[in-house]
């Protein structure tokens, strides 16, 4: 297809504003699915994506839309919707020329939409403003229109109004994609340059690589080279993505599609990498490639010790499909055998945990997350520590560095005070404050990553009634005073509960953790002492009083139905306690530090 008849676009929207529903209407309108079929939300293929209402992987769907007698190819390239994956988002956006900015008329523009809009503008995308859910009685179309005009500097007539639910306005929107978004402009007659915007592992096909061709063309049978690894492959299959693979002989300049080239692991087809020919290829890769960098570390353990062998196999399988997951074996006195893992962020951790449970039926518990500290010892030796267990004796330490993040928070002006207070508590360094309009501001801060991963996002949402949005990228390492805090249950140190935090917070967090433990650990027949300590020094303590005998009678009895065995096993796993000495400790206790204030 000639470039002038191609449009590559994505949809930028806040969660629940109707992105998936609109994508379904597009597919109906372009006859990829039949009208009224309940194929609902085709883009989110994983159960987990549907449930969380977020897209985790990028996808691409090719549609053909006829405008005034001419067929146009519209490639919808969908992006993940979370800050953990902002690099993946940026590569998917880089594959597009335009973006639909979709806003729910009953909610108006939300903070999150803005940070996604900025990402799109950073990538020089043409923005097509669209108001959705105009069928709702409480839709405030005019108000939303005014806001959009103010932010984008556009005219009200330029805004398209649709109902993704009823389909109203959807055909006009497809027309506007053709008439208002630019066609790709690359040189078709030169060596190929194609961007990998996602890759995934398919059980039957091996690694499937999603690409956008920027120059030249890729053909079946081509010997290709990937820039970051300098490895060479042969294209076995190439084609378009729809509901199914649609093999072709080539992908030409401006097109998006997939290739299969006997690549063994997704780690070999990295997001952001450039594909060219192994002989006579282009000189330079496309800009913007980054190695996936784990930022958050945590140890995962099977809740049932007998699942360990199974976990070894399952995590290796997960890794085939998730290049950014890293792991190594670990053993804990309290929790037995498991893995120390590195993740892109907290959501990534959550996803891995959930997938192990759902896809491999292994209930998992994860320890308090940490970041990587750079530690210089008095002996001159330098260490990289991401596990509190490995934290050296404080008397041997010369200096410690911790990662800082460039952080952007967008918040309605009403909540600035609350947010500034929170950020200050988290050791934030203010860079600048910009007003977007009279109702919203952008706060730029530098924040230690460890402060972000300890439940910062949830607290930010709480103090802003859900309106603030957060975005952050790695800035640099800075000298810091952190200490390791150990937790003792009845005098026994629980290695998996140790955490590293800033010295100024050790006392408060230690206290808060022992208090949380006192709440989540059930009463026993004996008294339980909970202590927090730095080195040998106790800094906080709480006590759980013994259970009175008469209450005990009510706790037992009742039999569990075994009908839905599999489900029960999972549920039980979730409830199952760990024995620390003679104390039964529920799983959530291992994350008590995240609840600390
Ligand atoms: P996403 O998170 O942006 O993908 O949003 P979804 O497509 O999952 O939509 C979120 C909710 O809004 C769902 O319950 C949809 O049925 C509903 N929804 C989407 N578009 C419309 C619309 O135009 N009108 C109405 N009334 N509801 C809609
Ligand atoms: Mg969705």
XYZ file of C-alpha atoms and ligand atoms in Angstrom:
626
model
C 0.000 0.000 0.000
C 1.243 3.462 -0.895
C 2.149 5.600 2.098
C -0.428 8.259 1.264
C -3.180 5.699 1.904
C -1.884 4.585 5.300
C -2.665 6.049 8.738
C -0.930 4.814 11.889
C -2.605 5.980 15.065
C -3.157 5.233 18.737
C -5.811 6.157 21.287
C -4.783 8.182 24.321
C -7.349 7.975 27.107
C -7.796 7.802 30.828
C -8.825 4.372 32.160
C -12.563 3.722 31.635
C -13.057 6.558 29.176
C -13.910 3.977 26.508
C -10.748 3.132 24.586
C -11.443 -0.599 24.307
C -15.102 -0.083 23.455
C -14.201 2.395 20.725
C -11.660 -0.046 19.289
C -14.435 -2.659 19.085
C -16.680 -0.195 17.200
C -13.832 0.510 14.742
C -13.513 -3.204 14.081
C -17.256 -3.483 13.451
C -17.378 -0.458 11.210
C -14.486 -1.817 9.138
C -16.093 -5.301 9.025
C -13.358 -7.095 10.932
C -15.977 -8.318 13.358
C -19.700 -8.637 12.702
C -22.041 -5.977 14.065
C -23.264 -6.667 17.562
C -21.004 -9.654 18.154
C -19.803 -9.783 21.692
C -16.109 -9.921 20.865
C -15.873 -7.047 23.275
C -12.515 -5.501 24.028
C -10.459 -7.299 21.481
C -7.282 -5.434 22.304
C -6.931 -6.671 25.852
C -6.264 -10.339 25.217
C -5.044 -11.373 28.660
C -7.670 -11.944 31.365
C -5.512 -9.871 33.620
C -5.662 -6.947 31.219
C -9.441 -7.088 31.082
C -9.800 -7.272 34.837
C -7.402 -4.515 35.656
C -8.896 -2.489 32.824
C -5.431 -1.701 31.544
C -3.511 -2.816 28.533
C -0.248 -4.469 29.494
C 1.091 -5.380 26.074
C 0.982 -3.279 22.936
C -1.192 -4.547 20.113
C -1.825 -3.565 16.560
C -4.869 -4.068 14.388
C -5.022 -3.322 10.691
C -8.340 -2.073 9.333
C -9.419 -0.940 5.892
C -11.731 2.057 5.669
C -13.170 3.383 2.434
C -13.265 7.155 2.192
C -14.745 8.746 -0.939
C -14.109 5.655 -3.033
C -10.544 5.124 -1.876
C -9.453 2.364 0.509
C -7.252 3.501 3.382
C -5.309 1.274 5.739
C -5.760 2.301 9.345
C -3.349 0.721 11.817
C -4.509 1.078 15.402
C -1.467 0.617 17.593
C -2.615 0.252 21.160
C -0.354 1.093 24.054
C 0.027 -0.115 27.625
C -1.496 2.276 30.129
C 0.828 2.444 33.120
C 3.913 4.338 34.217
C 5.857 1.085 34.730
C 5.666 0.687 30.970
C 6.225 4.278 29.887
C 9.194 3.255 27.763
C 7.044 0.696 25.900
C 4.354 3.365 25.503
C 6.849 5.804 24.050
C 7.962 3.228 21.430
C 4.370 2.451 20.451
C 3.652 6.188 20.129
C 6.810 6.587 18.075
C 5.266 4.116 15.609
C 2.299 6.409 14.957
C 1.754 9.701 13.133
C -1.379 10.614 15.053
C -3.284 10.049 18.291
C -6.954 10.151 19.183
C -7.329 11.995 22.471
C -10.440 10.353 23.897
C -12.275 12.033 26.770
C -15.360 10.797 28.619
C -17.977 13.581 28.494
C -19.321 12.625 31.908
C -15.898 12.786 33.586
C -14.115 15.522 31.670
C -10.369 15.610 31.154
C -8.537 13.849 33.915
C -5.008 14.340 35.074
C -3.810 11.031 33.641
C -4.948 12.024 30.182
C -2.631 15.008 30.306
C 0.546 13.059 30.942
C -0.335 10.683 28.108
C -1.090 13.662 25.888
C 2.331 15.119 26.653
C 3.943 11.812 25.703
C 2.119 11.957 22.375
C 3.122 15.590 21.804
C 6.725 14.703 22.686
C 6.585 12.210 19.840
C 5.262 14.918 17.466
C 1.932 13.203 16.945
C -1.007 15.028 15.386
C -3.790 15.055 17.993
C -7.420 14.360 17.102
C -9.647 15.420 20.027
C -12.698 13.188 20.593
C -15.435 13.351 23.198
C -16.963 9.958 24.079
C -20.123 8.807 25.877
C -22.313 11.557 24.448
C -25.274 9.181 24.919
C -25.066 9.519 28.699
C -27.689 11.804 30.246
C -25.087 13.323 32.550
C -22.625 14.011 29.722
C -21.253 17.561 29.918
C -20.350 17.936 26.276
C -19.957 21.694 26.293
C -17.766 21.811 29.390
C -15.518 19.055 28.056
C -15.335 20.856 24.732
C -14.217 24.090 26.411
C -11.510 22.302 28.345
C -10.201 20.560 25.246
C -10.121 23.826 23.300
C -8.211 25.486 26.108
C -5.632 22.726 26.399
C -5.111 22.031 22.709
C -5.787 25.506 21.390
C -8.328 24.063 18.937
C -11.801 25.143 17.830
C -15.003 23.467 19.109
C -15.864 22.363 15.547
C -12.623 20.421 15.386
C -13.713 18.144 18.207
C -15.465 14.934 17.192
C -18.295 13.643 19.361
C -19.002 9.932 19.559
C -20.694 7.266 21.557
C -18.517 4.184 21.491
C -21.471 2.378 23.022
C -24.128 3.154 20.397
C -21.695 3.709 17.536
C -22.902 7.276 16.923
C -20.217 9.396 15.269
C -17.816 6.485 14.835
C -17.884 6.563 11.040
C -17.190 10.310 11.057
C -14.264 9.620 13.324
C -12.841 7.061 10.881
C -13.206 9.653 8.110
C -11.397 12.208 10.246
C -8.533 9.781 10.834
C -8.123 9.696 7.066
C -8.526 13.420 6.447
C -6.855 14.913 9.518
C -4.034 12.612 10.528
C -0.889 12.718 8.403
C 0.260 9.826 6.244
C 3.652 8.303 7.021
C 6.537 9.812 5.072
C 9.562 7.619 4.641
C 11.837 6.786 1.753
C 10.523 3.532 0.226
C 13.590 3.048 -1.991
C 16.359 2.722 0.567
C 17.674 0.116 3.017
C 14.942 -0.929 5.455
C 14.622 0.569 8.921
C 11.892 -0.915 11.094
C 11.113 -0.233 14.763
C 10.179 -3.054 17.142
C 7.306 -1.688 19.235
C 6.522 -4.947 20.976
C 7.303 -8.637 20.926
C 5.677 -11.587 22.578
C 6.008 -15.320 22.820
C 3.362 -17.403 21.105
C 3.145 -21.066 22.120
C 2.817 -22.211 18.527
C 4.759 -19.576 16.606
C 7.638 -18.678 18.903
C 8.565 -15.020 19.224
C 6.269 -12.694 17.279
C 7.784 -9.284 16.640
C 5.532 -6.259 16.069
C 7.170 -3.717 13.813
C 6.610 -0.399 12.123
C 8.543 0.042 8.873
C 9.954 3.584 8.570
C 12.064 3.234 5.430
C 12.473 0.692 2.655
C 10.664 -2.621 3.020
C 10.988 -6.000 4.710
C 10.250 -9.168 2.744
C 9.687 -12.796 3.497
C 13.026 -14.606 3.224
C 15.089 -11.475 3.976
C 18.206 -11.967 6.075
C 17.821 -9.384 8.788
C 19.917 -7.918 11.578
C 18.859 -6.478 14.927
C 20.968 -3.501 15.932
C 21.191 -3.919 19.719
C 22.375 -7.531 19.622
C 23.920 -7.566 16.101
C 22.256 -10.988 15.729
C 21.021 -12.146 12.351
C 17.858 -14.007 11.426
C 15.804 -14.929 8.391
C 12.219 -13.716 8.053
C 10.091 -16.872 7.884
C 6.779 -15.112 7.925
C 5.733 -11.503 7.618
C 2.286 -9.977 7.562
C -0.522 -7.860 8.934
C -2.161 -8.107 12.337
C -5.886 -8.392 12.649
C -7.851 -10.841 14.680
C -5.497 -13.433 13.223
C -2.127 -13.364 11.534
C -2.479 -12.457 7.873
C 0.734 -13.513 6.076
C 1.990 -11.329 3.194
C 5.090 -11.254 1.053
C 6.319 -7.932 2.423
C 5.761 -4.965 4.710
C 6.449 -1.732 2.891
C 7.451 1.703 4.030
C 4.885 3.193 6.432
C 3.211 -0.120 7.255
C 2.887 -1.878 10.608
C 2.700 -5.628 11.087
C 4.469 -8.668 12.466
C 7.436 -10.822 11.603
C 8.396 -14.317 12.721
C 12.077 -15.108 12.319
C 12.973 -18.060 14.521
C 13.887 -15.752 17.391
C 14.004 -17.831 20.574
C 13.268 -15.352 23.338
C 11.566 -11.978 23.489
C 14.763 -10.741 25.132
C 16.349 -11.072 21.683
C 13.718 -8.840 20.078
C 13.777 -5.860 22.369
C 11.203 -3.112 22.290
C 12.745 -0.036 20.667
C 15.349 -1.969 18.690
C 15.793 -1.421 14.933
C 15.633 -4.110 12.254
C 17.496 -3.812 8.969
C 19.076 -6.178 6.431
C 22.202 -8.062 7.458
C 23.815 -7.160 4.101
C 23.354 -3.667 2.675
C 21.367 -2.562 5.705
C 20.977 0.989 6.989
C 23.855 2.652 8.829
C 22.155 3.878 11.974
C 19.316 2.590 14.131
C 16.169 4.619 14.798
C 16.559 6.803 17.900
C 15.180 6.054 21.346
C 16.342 2.513 22.146
C 16.891 1.658 25.811
C 17.834 -1.535 27.618
C 15.054 -2.670 29.938
C 16.165 -1.671 33.403
C 14.750 -3.333 36.483
C 14.056 -0.687 39.099
C 12.228 -2.599 41.800
C 13.430 -5.792 43.468
C 11.527 -8.265 45.563
C 11.828 -11.907 46.549
C 9.069 -14.277 45.616
C 8.393 -17.546 47.395
C 5.817 -20.242 46.778
C 3.304 -20.180 49.595
C 3.266 -23.965 49.516
C 6.840 -25.194 49.729
C 6.032 -28.198 47.494
C 5.350 -25.785 44.600
C 9.021 -24.822 44.387
C 10.041 -27.165 41.549
C 6.989 -26.052 39.645
C 7.939 -22.414 40.239
C 11.431 -22.993 38.827
C 9.896 -24.168 35.567
C 7.106 -21.593 35.460
C 9.281 -18.566 36.026
C 11.544 -19.688 33.186
C 8.471 -19.877 30.937
C 7.294 -16.437 32.036
C 10.719 -15.055 31.232
C 10.401 -16.288 27.634
C 7.604 -13.786 27.278
C 8.863 -11.004 29.485
C 12.288 -9.640 28.663
C 12.258 -7.160 31.529
C 11.862 -9.770 34.257
C 15.162 -10.853 35.822
C 15.598 -13.415 38.587
C 18.028 -15.571 40.511
C 17.619 -18.294 43.124
C 17.425 -17.318 46.752
C 16.802 -19.077 50.030
C 15.309 -17.571 53.144
C 15.364 -18.903 56.698
C 11.729 -17.836 57.109
C 10.285 -18.622 53.687
C 12.426 -21.400 52.222
C 13.470 -21.535 48.559
C 12.444 -18.831 46.114
C 13.762 -16.205 43.705
C 15.142 -12.700 43.978
C 13.561 -10.799 41.080
C 13.974 -7.447 39.365
C 10.916 -5.664 37.937
C 10.211 -2.491 35.964
C 7.979 -1.258 38.764
C 5.291 -2.229 41.250
C 2.623 -3.051 38.665
C 5.058 -5.309 36.861
C 5.664 -7.155 40.140
C 1.928 -7.497 40.656
C 1.454 -8.830 37.119
C 4.159 -11.478 37.514
C 2.659 -12.583 40.830
C -0.831 -12.799 39.324
C 0.322 -14.657 36.240
C 2.145 -17.251 38.337
C -1.078 -17.820 40.243
C -3.449 -17.861 37.259
C -1.436 -19.379 34.452
C 0.651 -21.782 36.530
C -1.540 -22.184 39.621
C 1.248 -21.288 42.038
C 0.262 -18.994 44.905
C 3.172 -16.643 45.544
C 4.163 -14.280 48.283
C 6.456 -11.359 47.633
C 8.654 -9.586 50.166
C 8.879 -5.835 50.734
C 10.194 -4.294 47.528
C 13.551 -2.578 47.433
C 15.707 -0.644 44.996
C 19.374 -1.056 44.120
C 21.786 0.777 46.414
C 25.410 1.416 45.527
C 27.533 0.912 48.624
C 31.199 1.758 49.083
C 32.949 -0.016 51.931
C 35.772 1.442 54.014
C 37.940 -1.273 52.484
C 37.394 0.376 49.092
C 35.187 -2.450 47.847
C 32.028 -1.404 45.966
C 28.755 -3.318 46.262
C 25.398 -3.187 44.515
C 22.750 -4.218 47.008
C 19.097 -4.770 46.181
C 18.309 -7.258 48.942
C 18.227 -6.223 52.618
C 19.631 -9.673 53.445
C 22.905 -8.675 51.763
C 23.181 -5.293 53.474
C 26.681 -5.014 54.987
C 27.497 -4.301 58.626
C 26.974 -0.515 59.036
C 30.381 -0.082 60.701
C 32.093 -1.207 57.472
C 30.254 1.276 55.221
C 31.969 4.348 53.809
C 29.067 5.728 51.730
C 25.732 4.717 50.156
C 24.041 6.007 47.001
C 20.362 5.587 46.099
C 18.447 6.133 42.816
C 16.526 9.388 42.309
C 13.712 9.843 39.820
C 12.584 12.814 37.750
C 8.959 12.969 38.780
C 6.000 14.765 37.258
C 2.732 15.061 39.124
C -0.303 16.649 37.497
C -2.953 17.705 39.961
C -5.988 20.006 40.176
C -5.055 23.199 42.056
C -7.441 22.314 44.922
C -5.105 19.545 46.033
C -1.708 21.212 45.628
C -1.288 21.687 49.383
C -1.925 18.011 50.140
C 0.392 16.830 47.413
C 3.242 19.180 48.377
C 3.013 17.900 51.934
C 3.152 14.277 50.801
C 6.078 14.889 48.467
C 7.990 16.684 51.207
C 7.460 13.775 53.574
C 8.920 11.580 50.856
C 12.153 13.607 50.694
C 11.161 15.238 47.404
C 13.251 18.062 45.958
C 11.109 20.645 44.189
C 12.246 21.603 40.685
C 9.377 23.693 39.396
C 5.638 24.236 39.346
C 3.761 25.048 36.135
C 0.129 25.999 35.713
C -1.523 24.190 32.809
C -4.619 26.387 33.170
C -6.298 27.945 36.212
C -7.481 24.547 37.384
C -4.439 22.330 37.022
C -0.731 22.364 37.744
C 2.264 20.242 36.934
C 4.713 19.683 39.781
C 8.255 18.663 38.916
C 10.139 16.943 41.700
C 13.141 14.757 42.193
C 12.192 11.869 44.439
C 14.102 8.868 45.783
C 12.735 5.762 44.098
C 12.458 3.881 47.389
C 9.980 6.547 48.557
C 7.899 6.061 45.408
C 7.660 2.299 45.662
C 6.576 2.374 49.300
C 2.935 2.972 48.454
C 3.444 6.528 47.153
C 0.993 6.183 44.270
C -1.891 5.049 46.468
C -1.215 7.840 48.949
C -1.042 10.377 46.119
C -4.405 9.170 44.858
C -5.861 9.381 48.365
C -4.723 12.950 49.052
C -5.951 14.116 45.634
C -9.226 12.162 45.609
C -7.929 10.164 42.687
C -7.173 13.165 40.488
C -3.404 13.325 40.564
C -1.373 11.476 37.983
C 2.208 10.410 38.314
C 5.010 9.851 35.872
C 8.671 9.268 36.602
C 11.946 8.329 34.949
C 15.366 7.527 36.337
C 17.550 10.577 36.968
C 20.735 9.641 38.854
C 22.311 8.103 41.950
C 22.835 10.305 44.998
C 24.540 9.918 48.331
C 22.146 9.009 51.105
C 21.858 7.758 54.684
C 19.904 4.544 54.618
C 19.845 1.809 57.210
C 18.617 -1.750 57.346
C 15.778 -2.382 59.785
C 15.264 -5.944 61.022
C 11.992 -7.294 62.333
C 11.924 -9.812 65.183
C 8.991 -11.992 66.136
C 9.337 -13.367 69.643
C 13.030 -12.626 69.471
C 13.544 -14.420 66.164
C 14.820 -12.306 63.285
C 12.637 -12.756 60.176
C 15.024 -12.230 57.266
C 12.253 -11.786 54.703
C 10.782 -8.858 56.663
C 13.938 -6.750 56.829
C 13.806 -3.524 54.861
C 16.136 -0.692 53.908
C 14.957 2.871 54.497
C 16.237 6.353 55.180
C 17.700 6.864 58.626
C 15.245 9.640 59.491
C 12.332 7.288 58.870
C 13.672 4.145 60.461
C 12.089 4.841 63.845
C 8.631 5.774 62.536
C 8.522 2.998 59.984
C 9.833 0.459 62.453
C 7.084 1.477 64.829
C 4.426 1.462 62.183
C 5.508 -1.984 60.955
C 5.370 -3.548 64.410
C 1.933 -1.966 64.900
C 0.687 -3.285 61.565
C 2.041 -6.732 62.402
C 0.189 -6.606 65.714
C -2.997 -6.043 63.707
C -2.532 -8.657 61.008
C -1.034 -11.528 63.018
C -3.880 -13.342 64.788
C -3.793 -13.877 68.519
C -2.126 -17.018 69.747
C -2.353 -18.876 73.061
C 0.801 -17.105 74.159
C 1.997 -13.518 74.140
C 3.888 -12.397 70.990
C 6.555 -9.701 71.029
C 7.171 -7.765 67.790
C 10.311 -5.687 67.543
C 12.129 -3.535 65.012
C 15.906 -3.240 65.321
C 18.865 -1.577 63.649
C 21.935 -3.696 64.217
C 21.454 -4.962 67.784
C 19.473 -1.920 68.894
C 15.703 -2.228 69.357
C 13.993 0.893 67.991
C 10.308 -0.070 68.295
C 8.105 -2.763 69.791
C 4.487 -3.963 69.941
C 2.813 -6.837 71.695
C 0.010 -9.210 70.785
C -1.799 -10.379 73.900
C -2.678 -14.061 74.261
C -6.023 -15.388 73.183
C -8.547 -16.043 75.929
C -9.622 -19.687 76.062
C -13.392 -19.140 75.701
C -12.967 -17.286 72.426
C -11.013 -20.203 71.049
C -14.019 -22.509 70.931
C -15.685 -20.382 68.252
C -12.689 -20.354 65.978
C -12.723 -23.985 65.019
C -15.258 -26.363 63.484
C -17.134 -26.144 60.224
C -15.888 -28.203 57.290
C -14.699 -26.962 53.968
C -16.443 -28.181 50.861
C -13.973 -29.740 48.462
C -16.071 -29.317 45.358
C -14.108 -26.664 43.558
C -10.743 -28.029 44.429
C -8.576 -25.925 42.178
C -10.128 -22.626 43.168
C -10.039 -23.600 46.793
C -6.355 -24.356 46.569
C -5.711 -20.894 45.247
C -7.865 -19.262 47.864
C -6.314 -21.291 50.627
C -2.927 -20.313 49.328
C -3.922 -16.705 49.706
C -4.983 -17.243 53.307
C -2.243 -19.630 54.245
C 0.024 -18.740 57.140
C 3.772 -19.085 57.448
C 5.127 -20.586 60.659
C 7.835 -18.374 62.147
C 9.037 -20.224 65.228
C 5.698 -21.149 66.791
C 3.871 -18.075 65.440
C 1.507 -18.303 62.465
C 2.073 -15.270 60.265
C -0.294 -14.357 57.399
C 1.141 -13.306 54.048
C 0.148 -9.663 54.230
C 2.470 -9.339 57.222
C 5.383 -9.560 54.807
C 4.237 -6.368 53.148
C 3.533 -4.487 56.382
C 6.210 -1.935 55.610
C 4.226 -0.747 52.577
C 1.459 0.330 54.896
C 3.852 2.319 57.074
C 3.276 6.035 57.484
P -11.090 1.770 28.655
O -10.618 1.532 30.055
O -10.755 3.149 28.201
O -10.676 0.710 27.684
O -12.699 1.778 28.730
P -13.737 0.689 28.259
O -13.863 0.635 26.789
O -13.453 -0.585 28.970
O -15.085 1.367 28.798
C -15.302 1.606 30.176
C -16.796 1.570 30.475
O -17.459 2.624 29.788
C -17.458 0.283 29.999
O -18.416 -0.078 30.954
C -18.106 0.677 28.680
O -19.248 -0.089 28.392
C -18.491 2.120 28.955
N -18.542 2.934 27.743
C -17.595 3.063 26.787
N -17.997 3.914 25.826
C -19.236 4.335 26.173
C -20.190 5.233 25.578
O -19.994 5.828 24.516
N -21.348 5.415 26.267
C -21.631 4.785 27.428
N -22.792 5.030 28.023
N -20.760 3.940 28.007
C -19.581 3.711 27.391
Mg -9.453 -0.901 28.002
